[in-house]
Coordinates of C-alpha atoms in Angstrom, one line a residue:
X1 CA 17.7 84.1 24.1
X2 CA 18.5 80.7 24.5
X3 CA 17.3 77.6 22.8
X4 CA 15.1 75.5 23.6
X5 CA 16.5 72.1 22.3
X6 CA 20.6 71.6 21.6
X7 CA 19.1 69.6 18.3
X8 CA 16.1 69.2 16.6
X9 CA 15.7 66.5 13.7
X10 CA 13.3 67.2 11.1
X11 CA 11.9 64.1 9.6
X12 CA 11.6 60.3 11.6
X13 CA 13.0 58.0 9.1
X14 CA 16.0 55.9 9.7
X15 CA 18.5 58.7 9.4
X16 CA 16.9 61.6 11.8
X17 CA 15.8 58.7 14.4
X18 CA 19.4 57.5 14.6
X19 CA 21.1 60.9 14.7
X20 CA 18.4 62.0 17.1
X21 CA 18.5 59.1 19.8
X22 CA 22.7 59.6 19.2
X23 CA 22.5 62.9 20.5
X24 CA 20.2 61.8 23.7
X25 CA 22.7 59.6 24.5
X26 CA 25.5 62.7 25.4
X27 CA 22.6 63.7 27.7
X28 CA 21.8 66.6 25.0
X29 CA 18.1 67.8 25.0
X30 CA 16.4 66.8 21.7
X31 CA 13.6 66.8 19.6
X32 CA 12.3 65.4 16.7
X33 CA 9.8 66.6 13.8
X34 CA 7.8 64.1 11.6
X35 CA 4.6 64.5 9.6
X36 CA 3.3 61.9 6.9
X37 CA 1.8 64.3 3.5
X38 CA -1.0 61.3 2.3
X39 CA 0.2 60.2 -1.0
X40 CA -1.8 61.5 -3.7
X41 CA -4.0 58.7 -3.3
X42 CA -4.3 59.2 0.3
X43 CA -2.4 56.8 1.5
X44 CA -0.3 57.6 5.1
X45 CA 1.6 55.8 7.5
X46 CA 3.3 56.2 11.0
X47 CA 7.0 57.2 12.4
X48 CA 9.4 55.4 11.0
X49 CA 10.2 56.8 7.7
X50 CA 10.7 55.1 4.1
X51 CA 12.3 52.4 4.7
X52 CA 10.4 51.0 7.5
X53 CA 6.9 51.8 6.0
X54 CA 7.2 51.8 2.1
X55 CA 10.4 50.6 1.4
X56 CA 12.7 47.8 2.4
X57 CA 10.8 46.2 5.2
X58 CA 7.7 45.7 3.3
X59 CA 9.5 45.1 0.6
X60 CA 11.4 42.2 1.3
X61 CA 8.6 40.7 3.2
X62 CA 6.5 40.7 0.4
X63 CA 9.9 39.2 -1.6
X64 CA 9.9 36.4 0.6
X65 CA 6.2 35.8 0.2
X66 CA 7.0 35.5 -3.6
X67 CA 10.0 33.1 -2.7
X68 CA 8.0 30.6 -0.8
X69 CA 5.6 30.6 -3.8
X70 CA 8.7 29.0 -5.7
X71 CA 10.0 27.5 -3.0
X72 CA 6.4 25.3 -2.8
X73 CA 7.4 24.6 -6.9
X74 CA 10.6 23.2 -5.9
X75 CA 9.4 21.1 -2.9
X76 CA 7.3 18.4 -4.9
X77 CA 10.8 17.7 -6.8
X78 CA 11.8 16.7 -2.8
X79 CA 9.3 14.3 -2.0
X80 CA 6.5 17.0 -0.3
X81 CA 3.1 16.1 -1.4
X82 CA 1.6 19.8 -2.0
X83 CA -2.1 19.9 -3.1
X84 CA -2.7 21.9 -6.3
X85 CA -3.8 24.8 -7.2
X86 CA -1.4 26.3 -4.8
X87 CA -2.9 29.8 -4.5
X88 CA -2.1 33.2 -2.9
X89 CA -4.3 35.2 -0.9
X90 CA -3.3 39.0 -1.2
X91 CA -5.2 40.4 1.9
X92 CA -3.4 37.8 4.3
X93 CA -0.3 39.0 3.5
X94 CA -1.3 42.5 3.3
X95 CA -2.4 42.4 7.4
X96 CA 0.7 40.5 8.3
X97 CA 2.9 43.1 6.3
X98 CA 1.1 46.5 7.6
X99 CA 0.7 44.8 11.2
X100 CA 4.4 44.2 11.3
X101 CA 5.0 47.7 10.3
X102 CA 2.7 48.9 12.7
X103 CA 4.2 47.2 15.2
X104 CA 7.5 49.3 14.0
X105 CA 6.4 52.4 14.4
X106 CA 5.1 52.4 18.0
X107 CA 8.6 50.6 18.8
X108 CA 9.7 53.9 17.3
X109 CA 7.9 55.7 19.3
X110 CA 8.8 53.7 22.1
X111 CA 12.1 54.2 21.9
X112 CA 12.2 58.1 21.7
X113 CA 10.5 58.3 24.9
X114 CA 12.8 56.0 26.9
X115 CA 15.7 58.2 25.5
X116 CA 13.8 61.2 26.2
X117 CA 13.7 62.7 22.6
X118 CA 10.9 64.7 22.4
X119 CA 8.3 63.6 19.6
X120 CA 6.4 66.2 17.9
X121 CA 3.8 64.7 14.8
X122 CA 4.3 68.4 12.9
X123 CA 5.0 70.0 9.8
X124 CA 8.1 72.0 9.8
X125 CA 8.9 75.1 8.3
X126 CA 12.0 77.2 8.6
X127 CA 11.3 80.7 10.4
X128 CA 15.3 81.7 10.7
X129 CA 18.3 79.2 11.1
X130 CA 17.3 78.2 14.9
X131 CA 13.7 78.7 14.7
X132 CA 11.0 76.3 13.0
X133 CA 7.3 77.1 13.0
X134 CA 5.5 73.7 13.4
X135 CA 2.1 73.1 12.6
X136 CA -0.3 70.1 13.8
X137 CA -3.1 68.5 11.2
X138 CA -5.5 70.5 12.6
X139 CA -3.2 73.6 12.0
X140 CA -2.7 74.6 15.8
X141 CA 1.0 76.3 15.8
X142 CA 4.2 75.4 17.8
X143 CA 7.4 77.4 17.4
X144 CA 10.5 75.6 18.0
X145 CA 13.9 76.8 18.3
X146 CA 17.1 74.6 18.4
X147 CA 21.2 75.3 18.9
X148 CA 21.6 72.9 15.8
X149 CA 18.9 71.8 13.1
X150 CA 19.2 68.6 10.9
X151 CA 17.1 68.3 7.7
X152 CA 16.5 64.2 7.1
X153 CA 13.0 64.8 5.7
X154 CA 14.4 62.2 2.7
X155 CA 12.4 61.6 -0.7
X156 CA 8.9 60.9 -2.0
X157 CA 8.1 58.9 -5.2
X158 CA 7.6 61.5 -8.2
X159 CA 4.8 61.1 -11.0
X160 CA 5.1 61.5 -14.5
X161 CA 2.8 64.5 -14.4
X162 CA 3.4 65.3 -18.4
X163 CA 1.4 61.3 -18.7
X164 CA -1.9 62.6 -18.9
X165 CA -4.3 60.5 -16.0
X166 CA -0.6 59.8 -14.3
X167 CA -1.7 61.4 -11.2
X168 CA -5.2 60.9 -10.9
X169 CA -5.3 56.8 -11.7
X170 CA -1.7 55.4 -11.0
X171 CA -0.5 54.7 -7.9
X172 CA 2.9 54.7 -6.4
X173 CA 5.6 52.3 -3.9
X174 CA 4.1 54.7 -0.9
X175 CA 0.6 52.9 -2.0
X176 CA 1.5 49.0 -2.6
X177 CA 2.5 48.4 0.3
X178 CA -1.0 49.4 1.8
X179 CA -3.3 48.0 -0.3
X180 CA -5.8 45.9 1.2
X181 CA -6.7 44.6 -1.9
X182 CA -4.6 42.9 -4.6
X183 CA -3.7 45.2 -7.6
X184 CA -4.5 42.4 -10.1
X185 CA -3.1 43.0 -13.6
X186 CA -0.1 45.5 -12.7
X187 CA 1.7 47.7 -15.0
X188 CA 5.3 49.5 -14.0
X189 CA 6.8 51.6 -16.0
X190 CA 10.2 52.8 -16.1
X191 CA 13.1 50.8 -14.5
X192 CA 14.3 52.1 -10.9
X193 CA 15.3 48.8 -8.6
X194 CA 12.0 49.7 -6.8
X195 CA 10.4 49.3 -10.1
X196 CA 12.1 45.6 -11.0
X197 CA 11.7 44.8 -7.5
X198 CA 8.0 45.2 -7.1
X199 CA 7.4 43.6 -10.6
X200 CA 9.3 40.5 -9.2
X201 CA 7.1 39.7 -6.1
X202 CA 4.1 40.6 -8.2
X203 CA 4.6 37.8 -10.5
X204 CA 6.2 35.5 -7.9
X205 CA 2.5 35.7 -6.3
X206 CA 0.8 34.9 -9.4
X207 CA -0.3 38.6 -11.0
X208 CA -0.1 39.1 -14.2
X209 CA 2.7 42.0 -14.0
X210 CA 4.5 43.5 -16.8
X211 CA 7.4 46.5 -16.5
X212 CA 7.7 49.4 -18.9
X213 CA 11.2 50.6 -19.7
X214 CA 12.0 53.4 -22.3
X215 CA 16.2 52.9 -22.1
X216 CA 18.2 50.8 -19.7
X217 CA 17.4 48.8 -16.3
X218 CA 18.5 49.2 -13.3
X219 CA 20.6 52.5 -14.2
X220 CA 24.0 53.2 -11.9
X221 CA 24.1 49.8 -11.8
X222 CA 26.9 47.6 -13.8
X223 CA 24.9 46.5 -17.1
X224 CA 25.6 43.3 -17.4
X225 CA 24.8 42.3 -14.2
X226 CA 21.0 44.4 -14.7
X227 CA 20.5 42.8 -18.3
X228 CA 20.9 39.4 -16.7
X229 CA 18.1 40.4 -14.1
X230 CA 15.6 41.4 -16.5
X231 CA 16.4 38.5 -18.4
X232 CA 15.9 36.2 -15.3
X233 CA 12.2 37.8 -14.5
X234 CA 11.2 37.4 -18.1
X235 CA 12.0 33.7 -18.1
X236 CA 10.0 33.9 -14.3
X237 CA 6.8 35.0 -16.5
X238 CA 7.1 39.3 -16.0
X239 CA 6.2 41.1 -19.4
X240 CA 9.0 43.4 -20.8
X241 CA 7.7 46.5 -22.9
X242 CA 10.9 47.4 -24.0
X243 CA 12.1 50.9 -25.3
X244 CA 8.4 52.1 -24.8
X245 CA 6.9 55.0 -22.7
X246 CA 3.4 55.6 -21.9
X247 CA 1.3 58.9 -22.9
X248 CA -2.0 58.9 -21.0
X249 CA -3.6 56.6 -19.0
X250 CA -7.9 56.4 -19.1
X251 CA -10.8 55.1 -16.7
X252 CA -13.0 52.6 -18.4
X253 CA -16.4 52.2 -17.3
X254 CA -15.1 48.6 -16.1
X255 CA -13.0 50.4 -14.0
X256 CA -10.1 49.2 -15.5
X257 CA -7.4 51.2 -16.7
X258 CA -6.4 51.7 -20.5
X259 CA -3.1 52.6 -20.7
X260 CA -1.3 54.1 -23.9
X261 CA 1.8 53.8 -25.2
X262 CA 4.6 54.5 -27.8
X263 CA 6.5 52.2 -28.8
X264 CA 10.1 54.0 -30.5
X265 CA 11.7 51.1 -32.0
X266 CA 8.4 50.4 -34.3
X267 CA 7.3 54.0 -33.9
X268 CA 3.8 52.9 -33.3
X269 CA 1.0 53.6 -30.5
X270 CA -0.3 50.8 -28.4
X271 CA -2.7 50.5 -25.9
X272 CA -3.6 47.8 -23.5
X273 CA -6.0 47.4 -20.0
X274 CA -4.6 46.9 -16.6
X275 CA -6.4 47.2 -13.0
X276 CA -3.2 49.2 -11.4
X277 CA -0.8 51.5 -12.9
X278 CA 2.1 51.5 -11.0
X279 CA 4.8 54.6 -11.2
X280 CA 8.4 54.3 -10.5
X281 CA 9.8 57.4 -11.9
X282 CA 12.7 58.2 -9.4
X283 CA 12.1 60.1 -5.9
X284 CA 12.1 63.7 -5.4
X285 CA 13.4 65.5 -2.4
X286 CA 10.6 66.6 0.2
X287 CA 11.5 70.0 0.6
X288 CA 8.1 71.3 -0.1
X289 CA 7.1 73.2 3.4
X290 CA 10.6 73.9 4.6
X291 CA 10.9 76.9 4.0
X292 CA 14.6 76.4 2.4
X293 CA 15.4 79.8 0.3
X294 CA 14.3 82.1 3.5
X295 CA 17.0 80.6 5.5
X296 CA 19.6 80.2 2.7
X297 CA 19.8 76.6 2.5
X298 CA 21.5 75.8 -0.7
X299 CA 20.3 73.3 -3.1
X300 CA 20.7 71.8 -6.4
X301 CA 18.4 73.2 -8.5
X302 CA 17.7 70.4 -11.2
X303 CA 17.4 68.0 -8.8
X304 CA 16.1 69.9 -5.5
X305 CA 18.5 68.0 -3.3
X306 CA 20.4 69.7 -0.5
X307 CA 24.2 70.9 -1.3
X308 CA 26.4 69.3 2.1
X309 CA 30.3 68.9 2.2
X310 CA 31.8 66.0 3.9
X311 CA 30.2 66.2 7.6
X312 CA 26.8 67.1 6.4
X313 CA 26.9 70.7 6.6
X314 CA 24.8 72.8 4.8
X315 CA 25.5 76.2 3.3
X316 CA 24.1 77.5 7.0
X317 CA 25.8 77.5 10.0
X318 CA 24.4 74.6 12.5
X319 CA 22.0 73.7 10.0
X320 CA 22.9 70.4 8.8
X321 CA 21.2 67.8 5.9
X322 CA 21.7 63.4 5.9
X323 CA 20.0 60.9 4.3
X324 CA 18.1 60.9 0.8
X325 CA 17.6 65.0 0.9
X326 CA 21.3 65.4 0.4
X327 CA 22.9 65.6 -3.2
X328 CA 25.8 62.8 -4.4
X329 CA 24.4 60.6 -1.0
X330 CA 23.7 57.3 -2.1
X331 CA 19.6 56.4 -1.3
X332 CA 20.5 54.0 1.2
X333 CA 19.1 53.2 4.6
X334 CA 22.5 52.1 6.2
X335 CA 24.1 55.2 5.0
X336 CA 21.4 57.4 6.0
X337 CA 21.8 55.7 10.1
X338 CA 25.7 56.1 9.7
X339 CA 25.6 59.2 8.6
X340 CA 23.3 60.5 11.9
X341 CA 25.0 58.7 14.4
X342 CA 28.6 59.9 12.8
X343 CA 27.2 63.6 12.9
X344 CA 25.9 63.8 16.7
X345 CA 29.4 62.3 17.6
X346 CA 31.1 64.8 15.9
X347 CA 28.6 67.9 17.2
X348 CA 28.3 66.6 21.1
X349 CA 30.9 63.7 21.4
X350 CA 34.1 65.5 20.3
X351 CA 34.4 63.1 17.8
X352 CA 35.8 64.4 14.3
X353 CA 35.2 60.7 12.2
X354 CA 33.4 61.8 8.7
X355 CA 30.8 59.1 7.0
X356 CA 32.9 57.2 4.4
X357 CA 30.6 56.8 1.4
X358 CA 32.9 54.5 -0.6
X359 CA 32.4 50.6 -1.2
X360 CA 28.9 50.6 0.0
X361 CA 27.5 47.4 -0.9
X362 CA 23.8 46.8 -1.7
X363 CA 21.3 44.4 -2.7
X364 CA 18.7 44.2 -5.5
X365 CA 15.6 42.0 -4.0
X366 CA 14.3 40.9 -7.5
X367 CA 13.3 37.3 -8.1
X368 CA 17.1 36.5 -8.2
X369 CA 19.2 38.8 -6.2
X370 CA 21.4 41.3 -7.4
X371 CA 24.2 42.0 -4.6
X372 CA 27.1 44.3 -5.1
X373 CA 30.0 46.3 -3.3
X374 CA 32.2 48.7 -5.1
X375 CA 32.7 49.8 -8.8
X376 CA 30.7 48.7 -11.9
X377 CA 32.7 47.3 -14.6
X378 CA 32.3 50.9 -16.5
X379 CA 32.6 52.5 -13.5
X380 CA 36.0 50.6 -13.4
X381 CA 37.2 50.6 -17.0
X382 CA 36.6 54.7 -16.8
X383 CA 38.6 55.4 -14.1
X384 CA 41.6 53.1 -14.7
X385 CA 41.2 52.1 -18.8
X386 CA 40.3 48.6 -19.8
X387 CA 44.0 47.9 -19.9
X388 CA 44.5 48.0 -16.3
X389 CA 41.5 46.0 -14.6
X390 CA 41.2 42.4 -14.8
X391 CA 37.4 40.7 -14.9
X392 CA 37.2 37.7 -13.5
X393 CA 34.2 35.9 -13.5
X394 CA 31.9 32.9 -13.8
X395 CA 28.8 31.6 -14.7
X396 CA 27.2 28.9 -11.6
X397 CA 24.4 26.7 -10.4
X398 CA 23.4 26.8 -7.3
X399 CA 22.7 22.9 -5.7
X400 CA 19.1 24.3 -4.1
X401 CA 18.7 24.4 -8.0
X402 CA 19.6 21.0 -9.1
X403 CA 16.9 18.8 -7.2
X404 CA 14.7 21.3 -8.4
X405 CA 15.3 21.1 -12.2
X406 CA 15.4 24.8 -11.7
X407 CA 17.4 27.0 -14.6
X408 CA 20.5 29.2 -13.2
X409 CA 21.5 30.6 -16.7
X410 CA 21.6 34.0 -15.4
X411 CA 23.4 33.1 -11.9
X412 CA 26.0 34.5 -12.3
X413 CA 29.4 36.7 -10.5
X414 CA 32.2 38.8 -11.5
X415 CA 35.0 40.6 -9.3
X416 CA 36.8 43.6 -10.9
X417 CA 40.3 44.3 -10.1
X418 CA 43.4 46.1 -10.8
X419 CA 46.1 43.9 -13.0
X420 CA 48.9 45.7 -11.3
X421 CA 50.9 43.1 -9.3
X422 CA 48.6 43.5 -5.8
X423 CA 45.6 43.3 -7.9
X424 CA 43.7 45.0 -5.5
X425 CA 39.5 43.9 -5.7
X426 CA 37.5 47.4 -6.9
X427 CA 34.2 45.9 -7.1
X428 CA 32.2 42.7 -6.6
X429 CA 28.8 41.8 -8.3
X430 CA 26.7 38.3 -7.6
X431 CA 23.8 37.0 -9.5
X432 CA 21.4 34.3 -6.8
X433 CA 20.1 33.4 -3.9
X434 CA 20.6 35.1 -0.8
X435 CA 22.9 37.5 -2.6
X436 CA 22.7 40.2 0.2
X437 CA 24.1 37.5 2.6
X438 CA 27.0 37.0 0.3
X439 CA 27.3 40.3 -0.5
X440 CA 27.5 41.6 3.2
X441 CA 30.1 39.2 3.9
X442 CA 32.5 39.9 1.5
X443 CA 32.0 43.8 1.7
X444 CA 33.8 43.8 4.7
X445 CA 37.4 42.3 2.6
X446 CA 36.6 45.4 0.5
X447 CA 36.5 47.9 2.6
X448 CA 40.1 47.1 4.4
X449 CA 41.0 46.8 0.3
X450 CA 41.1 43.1 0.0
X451 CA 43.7 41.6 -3.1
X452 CA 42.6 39.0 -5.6
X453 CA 45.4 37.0 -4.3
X454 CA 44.1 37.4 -0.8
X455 CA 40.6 36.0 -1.7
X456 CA 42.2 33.1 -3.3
X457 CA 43.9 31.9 -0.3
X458 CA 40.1 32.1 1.4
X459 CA 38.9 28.8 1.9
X460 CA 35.1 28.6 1.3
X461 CA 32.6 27.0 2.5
X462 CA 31.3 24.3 1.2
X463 CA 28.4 23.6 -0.7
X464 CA 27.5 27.1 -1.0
X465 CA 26.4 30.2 -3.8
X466 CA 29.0 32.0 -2.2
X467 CA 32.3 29.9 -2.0
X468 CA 31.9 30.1 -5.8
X469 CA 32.9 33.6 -5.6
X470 CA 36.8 32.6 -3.8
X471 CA 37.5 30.1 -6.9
X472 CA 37.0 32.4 -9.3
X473 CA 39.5 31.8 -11.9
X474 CA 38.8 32.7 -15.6
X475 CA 39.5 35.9 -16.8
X476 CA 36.8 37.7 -19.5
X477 CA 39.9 38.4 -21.6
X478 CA 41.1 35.0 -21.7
X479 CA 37.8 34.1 -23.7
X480 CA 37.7 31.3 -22.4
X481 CA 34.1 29.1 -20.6
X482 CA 33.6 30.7 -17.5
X483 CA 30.9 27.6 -16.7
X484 CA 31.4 26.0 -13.5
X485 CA 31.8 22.3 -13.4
X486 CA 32.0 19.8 -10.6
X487 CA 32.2 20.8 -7.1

């Protein structure tokens, strides 16, 4: 028989809403699956998906509250009379935060029904390749059968379940963002940006916060560039438990949490109290109900994540996978949205463009920003040899800073690049303020492969972070100070 829909989306984050509403505009009949599982602590949300509810919209919000708390430092140096004790009040921002987010997901839902994209608020489970079996909260059945099915149910945050008390006391990102209440003393452990990120606004509001990490920060990341992040929020007043990992975590009849702890370089166990215990382990694919092995959906099976080739094709025919779900995809918002609307052009638009996953720049929204587009230093000296990139870089202060009195020992940017005569930029990493603005701008130079020469002949703008970045000048191997002096 025939289908019902031409394409149904399962999951209503960023990626299935954008492929979804792409496909409704070719006039295609369309439908689109979302259910919210509670967190373990019973915490849900509405449409919208990760980003939107506990991820980067929250998130940066909750940044910029942090930022105005230093920003209210810097303004007495100015001339603004500000009456002390400056204080912040946790639940205020809370209601603004989850109003705003509200206020997100009903434009979400908005917006399906003007493009006529049917909504269904159902778990999904794969009967056969066109057919999904869809179940309400209350358990009342739909079945559902579609020409072409795309899996963008994305990632959940995972607990260290081998921690004993992990799951029953901690908490995770799909909680902080909707607590009503502020988490007082906050532990972190282990380092994913989410992790450093969280941390950051957590002491920029005043909380005593300190972050766990058994090996390196910000991992993926180029090194330098994440050691001089760390280094920034521990002179900003986060705690650093370095090369540590917790073992169990314990109610006390305060209420409070004890938290234990080995520490490897010492090889001693240490304990200490904290109100919240906050995980950021990584994300694991949410698979769970899908249903995936009866249809013959191929996955990786150490890390769960969907197997796609280049146009997001599964190991089914017209079943296809976008987003966080799929393996070697970077977790990115902006990728997830191109890589919809790419895919509906290409099944109802006779379109045959393929997502390009290369130079995709990002942005790290700790206390200082960490922007970057393109390949790590390692990433670089691996590929080509040491021999055949040039670093050039230098360390800067930003004028916001001076008035201030503020310290910019770790603002700091490199570009990578090919020594061959063209020199050709491979990456591009920035250390300070606004560094996603920066970032942003210059991604677009490396992405139509943009030449060191090229950049030099770019006249900045002046007196910004960023013009810093097109009279760079001093090489890493010439040894020599790469300190900016003067304008």
């Amino acid at each position: 028989g025939k289908n019902e829909y031409d394409l149904l989306v399962i999951g209503g984050g960023s990626g299935g809403l954008a492929c979804a509403k792409e496909a409704a505009q070719f006039g295609r009949k369309v439908a689109v699956l979302d259910y919210v599982e509670p967190s373990p602590q019973g915490t849900k949300w509405g449409l919208g998906g990760t980003c939107v509810n506990v991820g980067c919209i929250p998130k940066k919000l909750m940044h910029q509250a942090a930022l105005l708390g230093s920003a209210l430092k810097d303004a007495q140096h100015y001339g603004w009379n500000i009456a002390q004790p400056v204080h912040h009040t946790w639940s205020v921002m809370a209601q603004a935060v989850q109003n705003y987010v509200k206020s997100l997901n009903w434009g979400h839902r908005v917006q399906l029904q003007d493009k006529k994209v049917k909504y269904f608020n159902m778990k999904g489970t794969f009967s056969d390749p066109h057919t999904i079996r869809a179940l309400t909260k209350a358990g009342k059945e739909t079945i559902i059968t579609a020409e072409n099915i795309v899996i963008a149910t994305g990632g959940r945050p995972k607990y260290p379940t081998h921690v004993a008390g992990a799951l029953e006391y901690g908490i995770t990102s799909d909680d902080l963002f909707w607590l009503k209440e502020s988490p007082g003393k906050t532990l972190t452990p282990f380092v994913f940006n989410v992790s450093l990120e969280c941390a950051g606004f957590l002491t920029g509001i005043g909380l005593d916060t300190t972050v766990m990490m058994r090996s390196i920060p910000l991992r993926g990341f180029d090194q330098q560039m994440a050691s001089l992040v760390t280094e920034h929020m521990e002179s900003y007043g986060t705690k650093f438990l370095k090369r540590c990992f917790p073992t169990k975590v314990e109610k006390l009849e305060s209420n409070r949490l004890q938290v234990t702890w080995k520490n490897t370089d010492l090889g001693t166990e240490e304990t200490d109290s904290f109100d919240t215990v906050m995980w950021a382990v990584g994300r694991a694919p949410d698979t769970g109900t899908l249903n995936l092995e009866k249809v013959g959906v191929k996955t990786n099976s150490e890390t769960g994540k969907i197997i796609v080739d280049a146009s997001e094709a599964t190991s089914v025919p017209h079943i296809y996978a976008i987003g966080d779900i799929t393996e070697g995809r970077p977790e990115l918002t902006p990728t997830a949205i191109a890589a919809g609307k790419l895919l509906s052009q290409r099944l109802f638009g006779q379109s045959s463009e393929l997502m390009d996953y290369d130079n995709v720049p990002t942005t790290v929204f700790t206390p200082l920003e960490y922007g970057c587009v393109g390949l790590s230093e390692e990433a670089a000296v691996q590929c080509y040899g040491s021999d055949n990139i040039e670093v050039y870089h230098a360390y800067y202060k930003p004028l916001e800073f001076t008035v201030a009195e503020r310290d910019a020992t770790q603002c700091y940017m490199k570009m990578v690049c090919l020594r061959e005569s063209e020199q050709r930029i491979l990456g591009l990493h920035f250390i300070g303020p606004n560094a996603g603005e920066v970032i942003q701008g210059f991604a677009l130079g490396i992405k139509c492969h943009a030449t060191y020469p090229q950049l030099m002949k770019t006249i900045g703008i002046h007196p910004t972070c960023a013009e810093e970045i097109t009279k760079l000048h001093i090489t890493k191997r010439s040894g020599l100070d790469a300190t900016v002096t003067g304008c």
